[in-house]
Amino acid sequence: MESFAKYFDHTLLKPEATEDEVRKVIDEAKEYQFASVCINPYWVKLTADELQGTGVTTCTVIGFPLGATTTISKVAETAQALHDGAQEVDMVINIGELIAGHDDAVKADIENVARAAHAGGAKLKVIIETSLLTDDQKVKACQLAVAGGTDFVKTSTGFSTGGANAHDVAIMRQTVGPDIGVKASGGVHSLADAQAVIDAGANRIGASASVAIMKEYEAAQN
């Protein structure tokens, strides 16, 4: 059961999340031994302190959810998150620049955040926001993310027009190969949803429904 739980970044990114709700997510992650708790940057220090020594990592988001902040801002946000205890950072690419074909700008944005993350020993996941892209653009985004030094590519913020699906995950896995992680995020609400993206090549899932999915999984084992 624990190996299945390690697919999940237990996620709470809604802007109205309270401290009590953050602590509840932290407690759930400890209980189920999820891969990480993914929260907004404000909650990183609290989360990292509470998760210390539990085997669950602290994940946060950068340039979220639009990706249209400056690279300097993303780098500063990353440095602060690492200072506060984040071990994984999920950044949103500059989606408009990708669609415009300004590949060098997109790659440079990723490279600078990757450098900041890796300097602090953290992993980087690059969110490409698949719902806004054509299949060719998804491929290009993944290629630029790998060239920029990412550890994972990630489908979605969960705040745009759509979330993860098996089709997009398969494109991403085929593009990045076996050595880069693929995170499916947004719209994974059930065990069937989770299994579909895992079968397509995801090795991490961002979900707020992680506990419900684990309960489904446990019931299916009995």
Coordinates of N, CA and C in Angstrom, one line a residue:
M1 N 0.8 -1.2 0.0 CA 0.0 0.0 0.0 C 0.9 1.3 0.0
E2 N 2.0 1.2 0.8 CA 2.8 2.4 0.9 C 3.4 2.7 -0.5
S3 N 3.8 1.7 -1.3 CA 4.4 2.0 -2.6 C 3.4 2.7 -3.5
F4 N 2.1 2.4 -3.4 CA 1.1 3.1 -4.2 C 0.9 4.5 -3.7
A5 N 1.0 4.7 -2.4 CA 0.8 6.0 -1.8 C 1.9 6.9 -2.2
K6 N 3.1 6.4 -2.6 CA 4.2 7.2 -3.0 C 4.1 7.8 -4.4
Y7 N 3.0 7.4 -5.1 CA 2.7 8.1 -6.3 C 2.2 9.6 -6.1
F8 N 1.7 9.9 -4.9 CA 0.9 11.0 -4.7 C 1.6 12.2 -4.0
D9 N 1.5 13.4 -4.6 CA 1.7 14.6 -3.9 C 0.4 15.1 -3.4
H10 N 0.2 15.0 -2.1 CA -1.1 15.3 -1.5 C -1.2 16.9 -1.5
T11 N -2.2 17.4 -2.2 CA -2.2 18.8 -2.6 C -3.3 19.6 -2.0
L12 N -2.9 20.8 -1.6 CA -3.9 21.8 -1.1 C -3.3 23.2 -1.6
L13 N -3.9 23.7 -2.7 CA -3.4 24.9 -3.3 C -4.5 26.0 -3.4
K14 N -5.7 25.7 -2.9 CA -6.7 26.7 -3.0 C -6.4 28.0 -2.2
P15 N -6.7 29.1 -2.7 CA -6.2 30.4 -2.1 C -6.8 30.6 -0.7
E16 N -8.0 30.0 -0.5 CA -8.6 30.2 0.8 C -8.3 29.2 1.9
A17 N -7.3 28.4 1.6 CA -6.9 27.3 2.6 C -6.4 28.0 3.9
T18 N -6.9 27.4 5.0 CA -6.6 27.9 6.3 C -5.5 27.1 6.9
E19 N -4.9 27.6 8.0 CA -3.9 26.8 8.7 C -4.4 25.4 9.1
D20 N -5.6 25.4 9.6 CA -6.2 24.1 10.1 C -6.3 23.2 8.9
E21 N -6.7 23.7 7.7 CA -6.8 22.8 6.6 C -5.4 22.3 6.1
V22 N -4.4 23.1 6.2 CA -3.1 22.7 5.9 C -2.6 21.7 6.8
R23 N -2.8 21.9 8.1 CA -2.4 20.9 9.1 C -3.1 19.5 8.9
K24 N -4.4 19.6 8.5 CA -5.1 18.3 8.2 C -4.5 17.6 7.0
V25 N -4.1 18.3 6.0 CA -3.4 17.6 4.9 C -2.1 17.0 5.3
I26 N -1.3 17.8 6.1 CA -0.1 17.3 6.6 C -0.3 16.0 7.4
D27 N -1.3 16.0 8.3 CA -1.5 14.8 9.1 C -1.9 13.6 8.2
E28 N -2.7 13.8 7.2 CA -3.1 12.8 6.2 C -1.9 12.2 5.5
A29 N -1.0 13.1 5.1 CA 0.2 12.7 4.4 C 1.1 11.8 5.3
K30 N 1.2 12.2 6.5 CA 2.0 11.4 7.5 C 1.3 10.0 7.6
E31 N 0.0 10.0 7.7 CA -0.7 8.7 8.0 C -0.5 7.7 6.8
Y32 N -0.7 8.3 5.6 CA -0.6 7.4 4.4 C 0.7 7.3 3.8
Q33 N 1.7 8.2 4.2 CA 3.0 8.2 3.7 C 3.0 8.5 2.2
F34 N 2.4 9.6 1.9 CA 2.4 10.1 0.5 C 3.8 10.6 0.2
A35 N 4.1 10.8 -1.1 CA 5.4 11.3 -1.5 C 5.7 12.7 -0.9
S36 N 4.7 13.5 -1.0 CA 4.9 14.9 -0.5 C 3.5 15.5 -0.2
V37 N 3.7 16.7 0.5 CA 2.5 17.6 0.6 C 2.9 18.8 -0.3
C38 N 2.0 19.1 -1.1 CA 2.2 20.3 -2.1 C 1.2 21.4 -1.7
I39 N 1.8 22.5 -1.2 CA 1.1 23.6 -0.7 C 1.7 24.9 -1.3
N40 N 0.9 26.0 -1.1 CA 1.4 27.3 -1.6 C 2.6 27.8 -0.7
P41 N 3.4 28.7 -1.3 CA 4.7 29.1 -0.6 C 4.5 29.6 0.8
Y42 N 3.4 30.2 1.1 CA 3.2 30.8 2.4 C 3.3 29.7 3.5
W43 N 2.9 28.5 3.1 CA 2.7 27.4 4.1 C 4.0 26.5 4.1
V44 N 5.0 26.8 3.4 CA 6.1 25.9 3.3 C 6.8 25.7 4.6
K45 N 7.1 26.8 5.4 CA 7.8 26.6 6.6 C 7.1 25.7 7.6
L46 N 5.8 26.0 7.8 CA 5.0 25.2 8.7 C 5.0 23.7 8.2
T47 N 4.8 23.5 7.0 CA 4.7 22.1 6.4 C 6.0 21.4 6.6
A48 N 7.1 22.1 6.3 CA 8.4 21.5 6.4 C 8.8 21.1 7.8
D49 N 8.4 22.0 8.8 CA 8.7 21.8 10.2 C 7.9 20.5 10.6
E50 N 6.6 20.5 10.2 CA 5.7 19.4 10.7 C 6.1 18.0 10.0
L51 N 6.7 18.1 8.8 CA 7.0 16.8 8.1 C 8.4 16.3 8.4
Q52 N 9.2 17.1 9.1 CA 10.6 16.7 9.4 C 10.7 15.3 10.0
G53 N 11.5 14.5 9.3 CA 11.7 13.1 9.9 C 10.6 12.1 9.6
T54 N 9.6 12.5 8.8 CA 8.5 11.6 8.5 C 8.6 10.8 7.3
G55 N 9.6 11.2 6.4 CA 9.7 10.5 5.1 C 8.8 11.1 4.0
V56 N 8.0 12.1 4.4 CA 7.2 12.8 3.4 C 7.9 14.2 3.1
T57 N 8.0 14.5 1.9 CA 8.7 15.8 1.5 C 7.8 16.9 1.4
T58 N 8.3 18.1 1.4 CA 7.6 19.4 1.2 C 7.7 19.9 -0.2
C59 N 6.6 20.1 -0.9 CA 6.6 20.6 -2.2 C 5.8 21.9 -2.3
T60 N 6.3 22.8 -3.1 CA 5.5 24.0 -3.3 C 5.5 24.4 -4.8
V61 N 4.8 25.5 -5.1 CA 4.6 26.0 -6.4 C 5.3 27.3 -6.7
I62 N 5.7 27.5 -7.9 CA 6.5 28.7 -8.3 C 5.9 29.4 -9.5
G63 N 5.7 30.7 -9.5 CA 5.0 31.4 -10.6 C 3.6 30.9 -10.8
F64 N 3.0 30.5 -9.8 CA 1.7 29.8 -9.9 C 0.5 30.7 -9.7
P65 N -0.6 30.5 -10.4 CA -0.8 29.4 -11.4 C -0.6 29.9 -12.9
L66 N -0.2 31.1 -13.1 CA -0.2 31.6 -14.5 C 1.1 31.4 -15.2
G67 N 2.2 31.4 -14.5 CA 3.5 31.3 -15.1 C 4.0 32.6 -15.8
A68 N 3.3 33.7 -15.7 CA 3.6 34.9 -16.4 C 4.4 35.9 -15.5
T69 N 4.9 35.5 -14.4 CA 5.8 36.3 -13.6 C 7.2 36.3 -14.2
T70 N 8.0 37.3 -13.8 CA 9.4 37.3 -14.4 C 10.2 36.2 -13.9
T71 N 11.3 35.9 -14.6 CA 12.2 34.9 -14.2 C 12.9 35.2 -12.9
I72 N 13.2 36.5 -12.7 CA 13.8 37.0 -11.5 C 12.9 36.7 -10.3
S73 N 11.6 36.9 -10.5 CA 10.6 36.6 -9.4 C 10.5 35.1 -9.1
K74 N 10.5 34.3 -10.2 CA 10.5 32.9 -10.0 C 11.7 32.3 -9.2
V75 N 12.9 32.9 -9.6 CA 14.1 32.5 -8.9 C 14.1 32.9 -7.4
A76 N 13.6 34.1 -7.2 CA 13.5 34.6 -5.8 C 12.5 33.8 -5.0
E77 N 11.4 33.4 -5.6 CA 10.4 32.6 -5.0 C 11.0 31.2 -4.6
T78 N 11.7 30.7 -5.6 CA 12.4 29.4 -5.4 C 13.3 29.4 -4.2
A79 N 14.2 30.4 -4.2 CA 15.2 30.6 -3.1 C 14.5 30.7 -1.8
Q80 N 13.4 31.5 -1.7 CA 12.7 31.6 -0.4 C 12.1 30.3 0.0
A81 N 11.5 29.6 -0.9 CA 10.9 28.3 -0.6 C 11.9 27.3 -0.1
L82 N 13.1 27.3 -0.7 CA 14.1 26.3 -0.2 C 14.6 26.7 1.1
H83 N 14.7 28.0 1.4 CA 15.1 28.5 2.7 C 14.1 28.1 3.7
D84 N 12.8 28.1 3.4 CA 11.8 27.7 4.3 C 11.6 26.2 4.5
G85 N 12.3 25.4 3.6 CA 12.3 24.0 3.8 C 11.7 23.2 2.7
A86 N 11.4 23.8 1.5 CA 10.9 23.0 0.4 C 12.0 22.1 -0.2
Q87 N 11.5 20.9 -0.6 CA 12.5 19.9 -1.2 C 12.1 19.7 -2.6
E88 N 10.9 20.1 -3.0 CA 10.5 20.0 -4.4 C 9.8 21.3 -4.8
V89 N 10.0 21.8 -6.0 CA 9.3 23.0 -6.5 C 8.7 22.7 -7.8
D90 N 7.4 23.1 -8.0 CA 6.7 22.9 -9.2 C 6.5 24.3 -9.9
M91 N 7.2 24.6 -11.0 CA 7.1 25.9 -11.6 C 6.2 25.9 -12.8
V92 N 5.5 27.0 -13.1 CA 4.7 27.1 -14.3 C 5.6 27.8 -15.4
I93 N 5.6 27.2 -16.6 CA 6.4 27.9 -17.7 C 5.7 29.2 -18.1
N94 N 6.4 29.9 -18.9 CA 5.7 31.1 -19.5 C 5.0 30.6 -20.7
I95 N 3.7 30.3 -20.5 CA 2.9 29.7 -21.5 C 2.7 30.5 -22.8
G96 N 2.5 31.8 -22.6 CA 2.4 32.7 -23.8 C 3.6 32.7 -24.7
E97 N 4.8 32.7 -24.0 CA 6.0 32.7 -24.8 C 6.2 31.3 -25.5
L98 N 5.8 30.2 -24.9 CA 5.8 28.9 -25.6 C 4.9 29.0 -26.9
I99 N 3.7 29.4 -26.7 CA 2.7 29.5 -27.8 C 3.2 30.4 -28.9
A100 N 3.9 31.5 -28.5 CA 4.5 32.4 -29.5 C 5.7 31.9 -30.2
G101 N 6.2 30.7 -29.8 CA 7.4 30.2 -30.4 C 8.7 30.7 -29.9
H102 N 8.7 31.4 -28.8 CA 9.9 32.0 -28.2 C 10.6 31.0 -27.3
D103 N 11.2 30.0 -28.0 CA 11.7 28.9 -27.2 C 12.9 29.3 -26.3
D104 N 13.7 30.2 -26.8 CA 14.9 30.6 -25.9 C 14.4 31.2 -24.6
A105 N 13.4 32.0 -24.7 CA 12.9 32.6 -23.4 C 12.3 31.6 -22.5
V106 N 11.6 30.6 -23.0 CA 11.0 29.6 -22.2 C 12.1 28.7 -21.6
K107 N 13.1 28.3 -22.4 CA 14.2 27.5 -21.8 C 15.0 28.3 -20.8
A108 N 15.2 29.5 -21.0 CA 16.0 30.3 -20.1 C 15.3 30.5 -18.7
D109 N 14.0 30.7 -18.8 CA 13.1 30.7 -17.6 C 13.3 29.4 -16.8
I110 N 13.2 28.3 -17.4 CA 13.3 27.0 -16.8 C 14.7 26.8 -16.2
E111 N 15.7 27.1 -17.0 CA 17.1 26.9 -16.6 C 17.4 27.7 -15.3
N112 N 17.0 28.9 -15.3 CA 17.3 29.7 -14.1 C 16.6 29.2 -12.8
V113 N 15.4 28.7 -12.9 CA 14.7 28.2 -11.8 C 15.4 26.8 -11.4
A114 N 15.7 26.0 -12.5 CA 16.4 24.7 -12.2 C 17.7 24.9 -11.5
R115 N 18.4 25.9 -11.9 CA 19.7 26.2 -11.2 C 19.5 26.6 -9.7
A116 N 18.5 27.4 -9.5 CA 18.2 27.8 -8.1 C 17.7 26.6 -7.3
A117 N 16.9 25.8 -7.9 CA 16.3 24.6 -7.1 C 17.5 23.6 -6.8
H118 N 18.2 23.3 -7.8 CA 19.3 22.3 -7.7 C 20.4 22.8 -6.7
A119 N 20.6 24.1 -6.7 CA 21.7 24.6 -5.8 C 21.3 24.4 -4.4
G120 N 20.0 24.3 -4.1 CA 19.5 24.0 -2.7 C 19.1 22.6 -2.5
G121 N 19.5 21.7 -3.5 CA 19.2 20.3 -3.3 C 17.8 19.9 -3.6
A122 N 17.0 20.7 -4.2 CA 15.6 20.4 -4.5 C 15.4 19.9 -5.9
K123 N 14.3 19.2 -6.1 CA 13.9 18.7 -7.4 C 13.0 19.8 -8.0
L124 N 13.0 19.9 -9.3 CA 12.2 20.8 -10.1 C 11.2 20.0 -10.9
K125 N 9.9 20.4 -10.8 CA 8.9 19.9 -11.8 C 8.4 21.1 -12.6
V126 N 8.3 20.9 -13.9 CA 7.9 22.0 -14.8 C 6.5 21.8 -15.3
I127 N 5.6 22.7 -14.9 CA 4.2 22.6 -15.3 C 4.0 23.2 -16.7
I128 N 3.5 22.4 -17.6 CA 3.3 23.0 -19.0 C 1.9 23.4 -19.3
E129 N 0.9 23.1 -18.5 CA -0.5 23.5 -18.6 C -1.0 23.0 -20.0
T130 N -1.1 21.6 -20.0 CA -1.5 20.9 -21.3 C -2.8 21.4 -21.9
S131 N -3.7 21.8 -21.1 CA -5.1 22.1 -21.6 C -5.0 23.3 -22.5
L132 N -4.0 24.1 -22.4 CA -3.9 25.3 -23.3 C -3.0 25.1 -24.5
L133 N -2.5 23.8 -24.7 CA -1.5 23.6 -25.8 C -2.0 22.5 -26.8
T134 N -1.5 22.7 -28.0 CA -1.7 21.6 -29.0 C -0.7 20.5 -28.6
D135 N -0.9 19.3 -29.2 CA 0.0 18.2 -29.0 C 1.4 18.5 -29.4
D136 N 1.6 19.3 -30.5 CA 3.0 19.7 -30.9 C 3.6 20.6 -29.8
Q137 N 2.8 21.5 -29.3 CA 3.3 22.4 -28.3 C 3.6 21.7 -27.0
K138 N 2.9 20.6 -26.6 CA 3.2 19.8 -25.5 C 4.5 19.1 -25.6
V139 N 4.8 18.6 -26.8 CA 6.1 18.0 -27.1 C 7.2 19.1 -26.9
K140 N 7.0 20.2 -27.6 CA 8.0 21.3 -27.5 C 8.3 21.7 -26.0
A141 N 7.2 21.9 -25.3 CA 7.3 22.3 -23.9 C 8.1 21.2 -23.1
C142 N 7.9 20.0 -23.3 CA 8.6 18.9 -22.6 C 10.1 18.9 -23.1
Q143 N 10.3 19.1 -24.3 CA 11.7 19.2 -24.8 C 12.5 20.3 -24.2
L144 N 11.8 21.5 -24.1 CA 12.5 22.7 -23.5 C 12.7 22.5 -22.0
A145 N 11.8 21.8 -21.3 CA 11.9 21.5 -19.9 C 13.1 20.6 -19.6
V146 N 13.2 19.6 -20.5 CA 14.4 18.7 -20.3 C 15.7 19.4 -20.6
A147 N 15.7 20.2 -21.7 CA 16.9 21.0 -22.0 C 17.2 22.0 -20.9
G148 N 16.2 22.5 -20.2 CA 16.4 23.4 -19.1 C 16.8 22.8 -17.8
G149 N 16.8 21.5 -17.7 CA 17.3 20.8 -16.5 C 16.3 20.4 -15.5
T150 N 15.1 20.2 -16.0 CA 14.0 19.7 -15.0 C 14.2 18.3 -14.6
D151 N 13.6 18.0 -13.5 CA 13.6 16.6 -13.0 C 12.3 15.9 -13.4
F152 N 11.2 16.7 -13.5 CA 9.9 16.2 -13.9 C 9.2 17.2 -14.9
V153 N 8.3 16.7 -15.7 CA 7.4 17.5 -16.4 C 6.0 17.2 -15.8
K154 N 5.2 18.2 -15.7 CA 3.9 18.1 -15.0 C 2.8 18.7 -15.9
T155 N 1.6 18.0 -15.9 CA 0.6 18.4 -16.9 C 0.0 19.7 -16.6
S156 N -0.4 20.0 -15.4 CA -1.4 21.1 -15.2 C -1.3 21.7 -13.8
T157 N -1.8 22.9 -13.7 CA -1.9 23.6 -12.4 C -3.2 23.1 -11.6
G158 N -4.2 22.7 -12.4 CA -5.5 22.4 -11.8 C -6.3 23.7 -11.7
F159 N -5.8 24.8 -12.2 CA -6.5 26.1 -12.2 C -6.9 26.6 -13.6
S160 N -6.6 25.9 -14.6 CA -6.9 26.3 -16.0 C -8.1 25.6 -16.5
T161 N -8.2 25.4 -17.8 CA -9.4 24.9 -18.4 C -9.5 23.4 -18.4
G162 N -8.5 22.7 -17.9 CA -8.6 21.2 -17.8 C -7.4 20.7 -17.1
G163 N -7.4 19.4 -16.7 CA -6.4 18.8 -16.0 C -5.7 17.7 -16.7
A164 N -5.3 16.7 -16.0 CA -4.5 15.6 -16.5 C -5.4 14.6 -17.2
N165 N -4.9 14.0 -18.3 CA -5.5 12.9 -18.9 C -4.4 11.9 -19.5
A166 N -4.9 10.7 -19.8 CA -3.9 9.7 -20.2 C -3.2 10.0 -21.5
H167 N -4.0 10.7 -22.4 CA -3.4 11.1 -23.7 C -2.2 12.0 -23.5
D168 N -2.4 13.0 -22.7 CA -1.3 14.0 -22.5 C -0.1 13.4 -21.8
V169 N -0.4 12.6 -20.8 CA 0.7 11.9 -20.1 C 1.5 11.0 -21.0
A170 N 0.8 10.3 -21.9 CA 1.5 9.4 -22.8 C 2.4 10.2 -23.7
I171 N 2.0 11.4 -24.2 CA 2.8 12.2 -25.1 C 4.0 12.7 -24.3
M172 N 3.8 13.1 -23.0 CA 4.9 13.6 -22.2 C 5.9 12.5 -21.9
R173 N 5.4 11.3 -21.6 CA 6.4 10.2 -21.3 C 7.2 9.9 -22.5
Q174 N 6.5 9.8 -23.7 CA 7.2 9.5 -24.9 C 8.3 10.5 -25.2
T175 N 8.0 11.8 -24.9 CA 8.9 12.8 -25.3 C 10.1 12.9 -24.3
V176 N 9.9 12.7 -23.0 CA 11.0 12.9 -22.1 C 11.8 11.6 -21.9
G177 N 11.2 10.5 -22.3 CA 12.0 9.2 -22.1 C 11.8 8.7 -20.6
P178 N 12.6 7.6 -20.3 CA 12.4 6.9 -19.0 C 13.0 7.6 -17.8
D179 N 13.9 8.6 -18.0 CA 14.7 9.1 -16.9 C 14.2 10.3 -16.3
I180 N 13.2 11.0 -16.9 CA 12.6 12.2 -16.4 C 11.2 11.8 -15.8
G181 N 10.9 12.4 -14.7 CA 9.6 12.1 -14.1 C 8.4 12.8 -14.9
V182 N 7.3 12.2 -14.8 CA 6.0 12.8 -15.4 C 5.0 12.8 -14.2
K183 N 4.5 14.0 -14.0 CA 3.5 14.2 -12.9 C 2.2 14.6 -13.6
A184 N 1.2 13.8 -13.3 CA -0.2 14.1 -13.7 C -0.9 14.8 -12.6
S185 N -1.5 16.0 -12.9 CA -2.1 16.8 -11.9 C -3.3 17.5 -12.4
G186 N -4.4 17.6 -11.6 CA -5.6 18.2 -12.0 C -6.6 17.2 -12.5
G187 N -7.7 17.0 -11.8 CA -8.8 16.2 -12.3 C -8.6 14.7 -12.0
V188 N -7.6 14.3 -11.2 CA -7.4 12.9 -10.8 C -8.2 12.7 -9.5
H189 N -9.4 12.2 -9.6 CA -10.3 12.2 -8.4 C -10.6 10.8 -7.9
S190 N -10.3 9.7 -8.7 CA -10.7 8.4 -8.4 C -9.5 7.4 -8.6
L191 N -9.7 6.2 -8.1 CA -8.7 5.2 -8.4 C -8.5 4.9 -9.9
A192 N -9.7 4.9 -10.6 CA -9.6 4.7 -12.1 C -8.8 5.8 -12.8
D193 N -9.1 7.0 -12.3 CA -8.3 8.2 -12.9 C -6.8 8.0 -12.7
A194 N -6.5 7.6 -11.4 CA -5.1 7.4 -11.1 C -4.4 6.3 -11.9
Q195 N -5.1 5.2 -12.0 CA -4.6 4.0 -12.7 C -4.4 4.4 -14.2
A196 N -5.3 5.2 -14.8 CA -5.2 5.5 -16.2 C -3.9 6.3 -16.5
V197 N -3.6 7.3 -15.6 CA -2.4 8.1 -15.9 C -1.2 7.4 -15.5
I198 N -1.2 6.5 -14.5 CA -0.1 5.6 -14.2 C 0.2 4.7 -15.4
D199 N -0.8 4.1 -15.9 CA -0.6 3.2 -17.1 C -0.1 4.0 -18.3
A200 N -0.4 5.3 -18.4 CA 0.1 6.1 -19.5 C 1.5 6.6 -19.3
G201 N 2.1 6.4 -18.1 CA 3.5 6.8 -17.9 C 3.8 7.7 -16.7
A202 N 2.7 8.1 -16.0 CA 3.0 9.0 -14.8 C 3.6 8.2 -13.7
N203 N 4.6 8.9 -13.1 CA 5.2 8.3 -11.8 C 5.0 9.2 -10.6
R204 N 4.2 10.2 -10.8 CA 3.8 11.1 -9.7 C 2.4 11.6 -10.1
I205 N 1.6 11.8 -9.1 CA 0.2 12.3 -9.3 C 0.0 13.4 -8.2
G206 N -0.4 14.6 -8.7 CA -0.9 15.6 -7.8 C -2.4 15.6 -7.6
A207 N -2.8 15.4 -6.4 CA -4.2 15.3 -6.2 C -4.6 15.8 -4.8
S208 N -5.8 16.4 -4.7 CA -6.4 16.7 -3.4 C -7.2 15.6 -2.9
A209 N -7.6 14.6 -3.8 CA -8.4 13.5 -3.5 C -7.6 12.3 -3.1
S210 N -6.3 12.5 -2.7 CA -5.4 11.4 -2.5 C -5.9 10.4 -1.4
V211 N -6.5 10.9 -0.4 CA -7.0 10.0 0.7 C -8.2 9.2 0.2
A212 N -9.1 9.8 -0.6 CA -10.2 9.0 -1.1 C -9.7 8.0 -2.1
I213 N -8.7 8.3 -2.9 CA -8.2 7.3 -3.8 C -7.5 6.2 -3.1
M214 N -6.8 6.5 -2.0 CA -6.2 5.4 -1.2 C -7.2 4.5 -0.5
K215 N -8.3 5.1 -0.1 CA -9.4 4.2 0.5 C -10.0 3.3 -0.6
E216 N -10.1 3.8 -1.8 CA -10.6 3.0 -2.9 C -9.6 1.9 -3.2
Y217 N -8.3 2.2 -3.1 CA -7.3 1.3 -3.4 C -7.3 0.2 -2.3
E218 N -7.4 0.6 -1.1 CA -7.4 -0.4 0.0 C -8.6 -1.3 -0.1
A219 N -9.8 -0.8 -0.5 CA -10.9 -1.6 -0.6 C -10.8 -2.6 -1.8
A220 N -10.1 -2.2 -2.8 CA -9.9 -3.1 -4.0 C -8.9 -4.2 -3.7
Q221 N -8.1 -4.0 -2.7 CA -7.1 -5.1 -2.3 C -7.8 -6.1 -1.4
N222 N -8.9 -5.9 -0.8 CA -9.5 -6.8 0.1 C -10.6 -7.7 -0.6

